[in-house]
Amino acid sequence: MTATRPLRIGITCHPSVGGSGILASELGEELALRGHEVHFISHAAPFRLPTNQPRIHFHPVEVNDYDLFKYPDYTLPLSVKMAEVSAAHHLDILHVHYAVPHATAAMLAMSMLPPDSRPKVIVTLHGTDVMLLGCDAGYGPAIRHALDAADGVTTVSHFLQGQVRTHLGYDGPVEVIHNFFAPQKPTRTREAVRAELGLAPGETMLLHASNLRPVKRIDLLLQTIAQIQPRESFKLVVLAGGDTSALVRDAAKLGLTDRIVIREKVTDIEDYLNAADVGIFTSELESFCLSILEAMTFACPSVAFAVGGIPEVVESRKHGLLVPFGETAALARAAESLIADPARRSALGTAARDRAASLFSANRIVAQYEEFYRSKL
Ligand code: GMT
């Protein structure tokens, strides 16, 4: 065995649409491209996971909905599958994304294995697992216990690293490894996508991509959109990874229906990023905001509230425009200024793309994960 042999890596994540699942799938794909053997363990194949890569394997966890329980349990069958896959494939690393319930399941799985056949457990914390569940008295102590048992802990921003200390009281080492994005080539032209979306010539395409959960503050997004003038200068395209009924209802109440185009669970995200002019994000908290980075890689600057880790991703006025949280009028003015000034938009977009390439590329970030894994073996 040499220090540089390919590794056997298990990855567990939430497979549904969400930043942590997307990041974990992309990481698995990039690790496989670099020669490692990657085993995904989850109840469903992660969204965006390639099906044609020979070094990527998927091990489904079967969950039985026994009527003797009020709530179905996933943690136990997940832990059994983690132990099985670890033993059968001699995993070196078990990398779990999002603490709940994955870090606890990993801890349990390790205790089912003899000490000399346990992979090293790495936990990557993504955001709400710390800032929401970490503050919940029913979860916090269990998360902290699982971090204590892990061999390595990472967060996706310096901001979140601080939150781990504050909310979980965890004082072990926490490595910051930022999000990355490795875009596919768009399959359609910018013009074809804009035509599909019904954008009139000269209309600016504002893009919002998220799962529409409460933390994304879609109420503030709509309030902002309602204040942008002139009204006919833009359309907001929402790439929705969650339930759109409240968005549709509230947009209608504000008279915004003709300004908003919704696409659900798109897999060809690059086509839309390539067609977009300005990203718009109104979250009340983000550990990083992968969607802003995705837009940056297509030279699309964003306007957003300066919350959480977003200022680590975007320096305001250099790669986009940030305003204080909740100031929807200021956010609308920021969007207007970019709608009215294509040259400024393009300058910010170019700087954003350069920053994404130099700080948040797959090459840079995946190498950091590989180095982190090897440091634990
Ligand atoms: O934001 C969400 O609701 C999805 C969430 C997740 O866990 O899937 O995203 C979190 O992880 C992403 C990838 O690391 C980060 O880019 C997001 O900022 C983070 N979301 C929050 O912190 C709210």
Short mmCIF file of C-alpha atoms and ligand atoms in Angstrom, two decimals:
data_model
loop_
_atom_site.label_atom_id
_atom_site.label_comp_id
_atom_site.label_asym_id
_atom_site.label_seq_id
_atom_site.Cartn_x
_atom_site.Cartn_y
_atom_site.Cartn_z
CA MET A 1 0.00 0.00 0.00
CA THR A 2 1.46 3.38 -1.00
CA ALA A 3 0.48 6.77 0.34
CA THR A 4 -0.98 7.72 -3.03
CA ARG A 5 -3.02 4.63 -3.94
CA PRO A 6 -6.62 5.38 -4.90
CA LEU A 7 -8.93 5.41 -1.91
CA ARG A 8 -12.18 3.56 -1.28
CA ILE A 9 -14.60 6.21 -0.12
CA GLY A 10 -18.16 5.89 1.14
CA ILE A 11 -20.37 8.98 0.83
CA THR A 12 -23.72 9.54 2.51
CA CYS A 13 -25.88 12.60 1.87
CA HIS A 14 -29.48 13.69 1.56
CA PRO A 15 -30.22 12.77 -2.04
CA SER A 16 -33.08 15.21 -2.60
CA VAL A 17 -32.54 18.66 -4.07
CA GLY A 18 -30.39 20.71 -1.72
CA GLY A 19 -26.92 22.18 -1.61
CA SER A 20 -25.40 19.50 0.60
CA GLY A 21 -26.62 16.65 -1.63
CA ILE A 22 -25.47 18.43 -4.79
CA LEU A 23 -22.05 19.12 -3.27
CA ALA A 24 -21.69 15.51 -2.09
CA SER A 25 -22.68 14.12 -5.52
CA GLU A 26 -20.25 16.40 -7.31
CA LEU A 27 -17.51 15.52 -4.87
CA GLY A 28 -18.14 11.80 -5.47
CA GLU A 29 -18.07 12.33 -9.21
CA GLU A 30 -14.82 14.31 -9.07
CA LEU A 31 -13.19 11.75 -6.74
CA ALA A 32 -14.14 8.95 -9.15
CA LEU A 33 -12.67 10.93 -12.07
CA ARG A 34 -9.44 11.12 -10.05
CA GLY A 35 -9.33 7.32 -9.78
CA HIS A 36 -10.91 6.73 -6.36
CA GLU A 37 -13.66 4.15 -5.82
CA VAL A 38 -16.77 5.86 -4.52
CA HIS A 39 -19.71 4.17 -2.77
CA PHE A 40 -22.85 6.25 -2.22
CA ILE A 41 -25.05 5.00 0.63
CA SER A 42 -28.51 6.55 0.88
CA HIS A 43 -32.23 5.85 0.54
CA ALA A 44 -32.20 7.12 -3.06
CA ALA A 45 -29.56 7.89 -5.67
CA PRO A 46 -28.52 11.51 -5.25
CA PHE A 47 -29.99 14.04 -7.62
CA ARG A 48 -27.38 14.90 -10.33
CA LEU A 49 -25.34 11.72 -9.70
CA PRO A 50 -23.92 10.40 -13.00
CA THR A 51 -25.04 6.85 -13.81
CA ASN A 52 -22.31 6.01 -16.32
CA GLN A 53 -19.16 6.29 -14.21
CA PRO A 54 -17.66 2.84 -13.51
CA ARG A 55 -16.03 3.84 -10.21
CA ILE A 56 -19.30 5.15 -8.70
CA HIS A 57 -21.50 2.64 -6.90
CA PHE A 58 -24.83 3.18 -5.23
CA HIS A 59 -26.02 1.17 -2.20
CA PRO A 60 -29.68 1.82 -1.41
CA VAL A 61 -30.88 1.80 2.17
CA GLU A 62 -34.26 0.15 2.50
CA VAL A 63 -36.62 1.77 4.95
CA ASN A 64 -39.65 -0.19 6.11
CA ASP A 65 -42.60 1.84 7.28
CA TYR A 66 -43.72 -0.46 10.13
CA ASP A 67 -47.15 0.48 11.43
CA LEU A 68 -46.02 -0.16 15.00
CA PHE A 69 -44.00 3.09 14.88
CA LYS A 70 -45.59 6.52 14.60
CA TYR A 71 -42.49 7.81 12.70
CA PRO A 72 -40.45 5.61 10.33
CA ASP A 73 -36.82 5.23 11.37
CA TYR A 74 -34.00 5.73 8.87
CA THR A 75 -30.97 6.02 11.14
CA LEU A 76 -30.77 2.33 12.08
CA PRO A 77 -31.04 0.79 8.59
CA LEU A 78 -28.63 3.48 7.35
CA SER A 79 -26.09 2.55 10.03
CA VAL A 80 -26.41 -1.16 9.19
CA LYS A 81 -25.86 -0.42 5.48
CA MET A 82 -22.87 1.79 6.29
CA ALA A 83 -21.31 -1.04 8.31
CA GLU A 84 -22.05 -3.60 5.57
CA VAL A 85 -20.59 -1.46 2.78
CA SER A 86 -17.57 -0.48 4.90
CA ALA A 87 -16.76 -4.16 5.52
CA ALA A 88 -17.61 -5.53 2.07
CA HIS A 89 -15.65 -2.86 0.18
CA HIS A 90 -12.89 -2.22 2.72
CA LEU A 91 -13.64 1.48 2.82
CA ASP A 92 -10.80 3.78 3.86
CA ILE A 93 -13.07 6.77 4.41
CA LEU A 94 -16.75 7.20 5.21
CA HIS A 95 -17.60 10.82 4.40
CA VAL A 96 -21.01 11.95 5.62
CA HIS A 97 -22.58 15.20 4.47
CA TYR A 98 -25.03 16.95 6.80
CA ALA A 99 -24.85 15.81 10.41
CA VAL A 100 -28.43 14.65 10.89
CA PRO A 101 -28.87 11.72 10.91
CA HIS A 102 -25.71 10.75 9.00
CA ALA A 103 -23.05 11.50 11.63
CA THR A 104 -24.93 9.52 14.27
CA ALA A 105 -25.55 6.63 11.87
CA ALA A 106 -21.82 6.57 11.03
CA MET A 107 -20.89 6.47 14.70
CA LEU A 108 -23.24 3.54 15.24
CA ALA A 109 -21.94 1.77 12.13
CA MET A 110 -18.36 2.05 13.36
CA SER A 111 -19.27 0.45 16.67
CA MET A 112 -20.69 -2.53 14.72
CA LEU A 113 -17.31 -3.16 13.08
CA PRO A 114 -14.11 -4.60 14.54
CA PRO A 115 -11.65 -1.73 15.23
CA ASP A 116 -9.22 -2.76 12.47
CA SER A 117 -11.88 -2.65 9.74
CA ARG A 118 -13.36 0.74 10.52
CA PRO A 119 -13.00 3.46 7.89
CA LYS A 120 -12.13 6.95 9.09
CA VAL A 121 -15.32 8.96 9.50
CA ILE A 122 -15.37 12.49 8.10
CA VAL A 123 -18.37 14.74 8.82
CA THR A 124 -19.01 17.78 6.64
CA LEU A 125 -21.40 20.26 8.22
CA HIS A 126 -23.41 22.25 5.70
CA GLY A 127 -25.50 24.84 7.52
CA THR A 128 -28.91 24.12 8.96
CA ASP A 129 -27.51 20.98 10.63
CA VAL A 130 -25.60 23.42 12.86
CA MET A 131 -27.61 26.65 12.83
CA LEU A 132 -31.08 25.11 13.12
CA LEU A 133 -30.80 21.53 14.40
CA GLY A 134 -27.67 22.29 16.41
CA CYS A 135 -29.74 24.75 18.48
CA ASP A 136 -32.54 22.23 19.02
CA ALA A 137 -32.31 20.65 22.47
CA GLY A 138 -33.48 17.36 20.96
CA TYR A 139 -30.61 17.25 18.45
CA GLY A 140 -27.70 19.44 19.62
CA PRO A 141 -26.19 17.00 22.17
CA ALA A 142 -26.46 14.07 19.72
CA ILE A 143 -24.76 16.07 16.94
CA ARG A 144 -21.98 17.15 19.26
CA HIS A 145 -21.50 13.57 20.47
CA ALA A 146 -21.22 12.33 16.88
CA LEU A 147 -18.66 15.07 16.07
CA ASP A 148 -16.61 13.98 19.08
CA ALA A 149 -16.64 10.42 17.74
CA ALA A 150 -15.70 11.40 14.15
CA ASP A 151 -12.13 11.32 12.84
CA GLY A 152 -12.47 14.65 11.05
CA VAL A 153 -14.95 17.52 10.84
CA THR A 154 -15.19 20.08 8.05
CA THR A 155 -17.41 23.08 7.40
CA VAL A 156 -18.12 24.82 4.11
CA SER A 157 -17.19 28.31 5.34
CA HIS A 158 -15.30 30.11 8.08
CA PHE A 159 -18.63 31.54 9.15
CA LEU A 160 -20.03 28.05 9.76
CA GLN A 161 -16.84 27.03 11.56
CA GLY A 162 -17.60 29.79 14.09
CA GLN A 163 -21.20 28.65 14.38
CA VAL A 164 -20.08 25.12 15.27
CA ARG A 165 -18.30 26.54 18.30
CA THR A 166 -21.16 28.86 19.27
CA HIS A 167 -24.14 26.57 18.73
CA LEU A 168 -22.73 23.13 19.41
CA GLY A 169 -19.99 24.03 21.87
CA TYR A 170 -17.75 21.66 19.90
CA ASP A 171 -14.13 22.66 20.41
CA GLY A 172 -12.31 19.97 18.44
CA PRO A 173 -10.53 20.81 15.18
CA VAL A 174 -12.76 21.94 12.32
CA GLU A 175 -11.27 22.28 8.84
CA VAL A 176 -12.83 24.79 6.45
CA ILE A 177 -13.22 23.41 2.93
CA HIS A 178 -15.39 25.68 0.82
CA ASN A 179 -18.05 24.60 -1.69
CA PHE A 180 -17.01 24.11 -5.30
CA PHE A 181 -18.87 23.85 -8.57
CA ALA A 182 -17.74 21.98 -11.68
CA PRO A 183 -20.18 23.01 -14.41
CA GLN A 184 -21.14 20.83 -17.35
CA LYS A 185 -21.23 22.43 -20.77
CA PRO A 186 -24.66 23.95 -21.49
CA THR A 187 -26.59 21.84 -23.99
CA ARG A 188 -28.63 24.72 -25.47
CA THR A 189 -27.72 28.22 -26.55
CA ARG A 190 -28.44 31.22 -24.38
CA GLU A 191 -30.94 32.42 -26.98
CA ALA A 192 -32.78 29.08 -27.07
CA VAL A 193 -33.16 29.04 -23.28
CA ARG A 194 -34.35 32.65 -23.17
CA ALA A 195 -36.88 31.87 -25.88
CA GLU A 196 -38.11 28.84 -23.90
CA LEU A 197 -38.56 31.10 -20.87
CA GLY A 198 -40.48 33.69 -22.89
CA LEU A 199 -38.00 36.52 -22.29
CA ALA A 200 -38.61 39.47 -24.58
CA PRO A 201 -35.58 41.03 -26.30
CA GLY A 202 -33.96 43.49 -23.89
CA GLU A 203 -35.55 41.93 -20.79
CA THR A 204 -33.02 41.20 -18.08
CA MET A 205 -33.13 37.67 -16.69
CA LEU A 206 -32.98 37.59 -12.90
CA LEU A 207 -32.34 34.09 -11.55
CA HIS A 208 -33.23 32.57 -8.20
CA ALA A 209 -32.39 28.91 -7.56
CA SER A 210 -33.29 27.27 -4.25
CA ASN A 211 -35.43 24.71 -2.48
CA LEU A 212 -37.79 27.55 -1.39
CA ARG A 213 -37.56 26.52 2.28
CA PRO A 214 -38.42 29.18 4.91
CA VAL A 215 -34.72 30.13 5.35
CA LYS A 216 -34.68 31.31 1.70
CA ARG A 217 -37.21 34.04 2.60
CA ILE A 218 -39.24 33.88 -0.58
CA ASP A 219 -41.50 36.50 1.01
CA LEU A 220 -38.57 38.97 0.87
CA LEU A 221 -37.72 37.85 -2.67
CA LEU A 222 -41.23 38.74 -3.82
CA GLN A 223 -41.20 42.04 -1.89
CA THR A 224 -37.94 42.93 -3.60
CA ILE A 225 -39.18 41.97 -7.04
CA ALA A 226 -42.32 44.05 -6.52
CA GLN A 227 -40.15 47.15 -5.98
CA ILE A 228 -37.96 46.83 -9.08
CA GLN A 229 -38.58 49.54 -11.69
CA PRO A 230 -39.26 49.66 -14.53
CA ARG A 231 -41.49 46.66 -14.12
CA GLU A 232 -41.12 45.55 -17.74
CA SER A 233 -37.30 45.60 -17.62
CA PHE A 234 -36.88 42.07 -16.23
CA LYS A 235 -38.28 38.61 -15.61
CA LEU A 236 -37.49 36.55 -12.55
CA VAL A 237 -36.77 32.91 -13.35
CA VAL A 238 -37.10 30.64 -10.31
CA LEU A 239 -35.43 27.23 -10.46
CA ALA A 240 -37.38 25.57 -7.70
CA GLY A 241 -36.25 22.50 -5.82
CA GLY A 242 -39.28 22.50 -3.53
CA ASP A 243 -43.01 23.14 -3.28
CA THR A 244 -43.97 26.15 -5.42
CA SER A 245 -47.60 26.57 -4.35
CA ALA A 246 -46.95 29.40 -1.85
CA LEU A 247 -44.70 31.18 -4.35
CA VAL A 248 -47.37 31.02 -7.05
CA ARG A 249 -50.10 32.18 -4.64
CA ASP A 250 -48.11 35.07 -3.16
CA ALA A 251 -46.79 36.23 -6.53
CA ALA A 252 -50.39 36.46 -7.75
CA LYS A 253 -51.38 38.49 -4.66
CA LEU A 254 -48.61 40.98 -5.44
CA GLY A 255 -49.56 41.15 -9.13
CA LEU A 256 -46.24 39.59 -10.16
CA THR A 257 -47.47 36.56 -12.09
CA ASP A 258 -46.44 37.97 -15.47
CA ARG A 259 -42.93 38.78 -14.14
CA ILE A 260 -42.10 35.29 -12.85
CA VAL A 261 -41.27 32.08 -14.70
CA ILE A 262 -40.91 28.90 -12.66
CA ARG A 263 -39.04 25.74 -13.61
CA GLU A 264 -39.07 22.79 -11.21
CA LYS A 265 -36.28 20.32 -10.43
CA VAL A 266 -34.21 21.12 -13.52
CA THR A 267 -31.23 18.88 -14.17
CA ASP A 268 -29.73 21.03 -16.96
CA ILE A 269 -29.00 23.89 -14.57
CA GLU A 270 -26.05 25.07 -16.67
CA ASP A 271 -28.41 25.99 -19.54
CA TYR A 272 -30.23 28.41 -17.23
CA LEU A 273 -27.10 29.77 -15.56
CA ASN A 274 -25.67 30.50 -18.99
CA ALA A 275 -28.80 32.42 -19.96
CA ALA A 276 -29.05 34.46 -16.73
CA ASP A 277 -27.96 38.09 -16.25
CA VAL A 278 -28.23 38.61 -12.47
CA GLY A 279 -28.71 36.18 -9.56
CA ILE A 280 -31.00 37.28 -6.72
CA PHE A 281 -30.96 35.70 -3.26
CA THR A 282 -32.81 36.71 -0.10
CA SER A 283 -31.91 34.02 2.46
CA GLU A 284 -31.85 35.02 6.10
CA LEU A 285 -28.92 32.66 6.64
CA GLU A 286 -26.56 30.76 4.34
CA SER A 287 -23.41 28.98 5.38
CA PHE A 288 -22.05 29.55 1.85
CA CYS A 289 -24.80 29.70 -0.85
CA LEU A 290 -23.81 27.28 -3.56
CA SER A 291 -26.34 28.88 -5.94
CA ILE A 292 -24.39 32.14 -5.92
CA LEU A 293 -21.22 30.23 -6.79
CA GLU A 294 -23.02 28.37 -9.59
CA ALA A 295 -24.04 31.72 -11.10
CA MET A 296 -20.50 33.11 -10.65
CA THR A 297 -19.02 30.32 -12.76
CA PHE A 298 -21.17 31.60 -15.65
CA ALA A 299 -20.03 35.21 -15.08
CA CYS A 300 -23.43 36.06 -13.63
CA PRO A 301 -23.13 38.46 -10.66
CA SER A 302 -25.66 38.24 -7.84
CA VAL A 303 -27.46 40.65 -5.55
CA ALA A 304 -28.10 39.27 -2.08
CA PHE A 305 -28.34 39.99 1.62
CA ALA A 306 -24.95 39.99 3.36
CA VAL A 307 -25.67 37.07 5.70
CA GLY A 308 -23.68 34.11 7.01
CA GLY A 309 -20.90 32.95 4.70
CA ILE A 310 -22.10 34.90 1.64
CA PRO A 311 -19.50 37.68 2.13
CA GLU A 312 -16.80 34.95 1.94
CA VAL A 313 -18.10 34.07 -1.52
CA VAL A 314 -18.82 37.55 -2.86
CA GLU A 315 -17.03 40.76 -2.00
CA SER A 316 -19.68 43.43 -2.44
CA ARG A 317 -19.06 45.79 -5.38
CA LYS A 318 -16.29 43.51 -6.69
CA HIS A 319 -18.14 40.31 -7.63
CA GLY A 320 -21.77 41.27 -6.93
CA LEU A 321 -23.79 43.55 -4.67
CA LEU A 322 -24.67 42.79 -1.04
CA VAL A 323 -27.00 44.79 1.20
CA PRO A 324 -27.93 44.39 4.88
CA PHE A 325 -30.45 41.67 5.68
CA GLY A 326 -34.09 42.58 5.22
CA GLU A 327 -33.51 45.82 3.29
CA THR A 328 -35.64 44.90 0.31
CA ALA A 329 -35.72 48.45 -1.04
CA ALA A 330 -31.90 48.51 -1.12
CA LEU A 331 -31.85 45.09 -2.77
CA ALA A 332 -34.33 46.27 -5.40
CA ARG A 333 -32.12 49.35 -6.08
CA ALA A 334 -29.08 47.05 -6.40
CA ALA A 335 -30.93 44.86 -8.92
CA GLU A 336 -32.15 47.93 -10.82
CA SER A 337 -28.62 49.31 -11.02
CA LEU A 338 -27.43 46.11 -12.70
CA ILE A 339 -30.47 45.88 -14.98
CA ALA A 340 -29.78 49.43 -16.18
CA ASP A 341 -26.01 49.03 -16.61
CA PRO A 342 -24.94 46.00 -18.68
CA ALA A 343 -21.29 47.15 -18.63
CA ARG A 344 -21.16 47.11 -14.83
CA ARG A 345 -22.99 43.78 -14.80
CA SER A 346 -20.42 42.36 -17.15
CA ALA A 347 -17.46 43.75 -15.12
CA LEU A 348 -18.82 42.26 -11.87
CA GLY A 349 -19.64 39.01 -13.69
CA THR A 350 -16.13 38.64 -15.09
CA ALA A 351 -14.61 39.30 -11.66
CA ALA A 352 -17.06 36.78 -10.14
CA ARG A 353 -16.07 34.11 -12.68
CA ASP A 354 -12.35 34.73 -12.01
CA ARG A 355 -12.90 34.46 -8.26
CA ALA A 356 -14.87 31.22 -8.67
CA ALA A 357 -12.08 29.77 -10.83
CA SER A 358 -9.29 30.76 -8.46
CA LEU A 359 -10.89 30.00 -5.08
CA PHE A 360 -13.78 27.58 -5.58
CA SER A 361 -12.80 25.32 -8.47
CA ALA A 362 -13.16 21.52 -8.33
CA ASN A 363 -9.38 21.14 -8.77
CA ARG A 364 -8.60 23.22 -5.75
CA ILE A 365 -11.36 22.05 -3.41
CA VAL A 366 -11.32 18.32 -4.26
CA ALA A 367 -7.54 18.32 -3.68
CA GLN A 368 -8.23 19.79 -0.22
CA TYR A 369 -10.63 16.93 0.55
CA GLU A 370 -8.14 14.33 -0.72
CA GLU A 371 -5.41 15.83 1.44
CA PHE A 372 -7.74 15.88 4.43
CA TYR A 373 -8.66 12.20 3.90
CA ARG A 374 -5.02 11.16 3.62
CA SER A 375 -4.11 13.11 6.74
CA LYS A 376 -6.55 10.88 8.66
CA LEU A 377 -5.31 7.50 7.35
O1 GMT B 1 -29.91 25.77 1.85
C1 GMT B 1 -30.55 24.74 1.93
O2 GMT B 1 -31.70 24.69 2.32
C2 GMT B 1 -29.92 23.44 1.52
C3 GMT B 1 -28.75 23.19 2.39
C4 GMT B 1 -28.45 21.72 2.44
O3 GMT B 1 -28.05 21.32 3.49
O4 GMT B 1 -28.60 20.98 1.50
O5 GMT B 1 -27.66 23.98 1.91
C5 GMT B 1 -26.61 24.20 2.79
O6 GMT B 1 -25.47 23.58 2.20
C6 GMT B 1 -24.99 24.17 1.00
C7 GMT B 1 -23.81 23.32 0.50
O7 GMT B 1 -22.78 23.30 1.43
C8 GMT B 1 -24.59 25.62 1.26
O8 GMT B 1 -24.09 26.21 0.08
C9 GMT B 1 -25.84 26.39 1.74
O9 GMT B 1 -25.48 27.71 2.03
C10 GMT B 1 -26.38 25.71 3.00
N1 GMT B 1 -27.66 26.32 3.39
C11 GMT B 1 -27.78 27.03 4.52
O10 GMT B 1 -26.86 27.26 5.27
C12 GMT B 1 -29.14 27.56 4.79
#
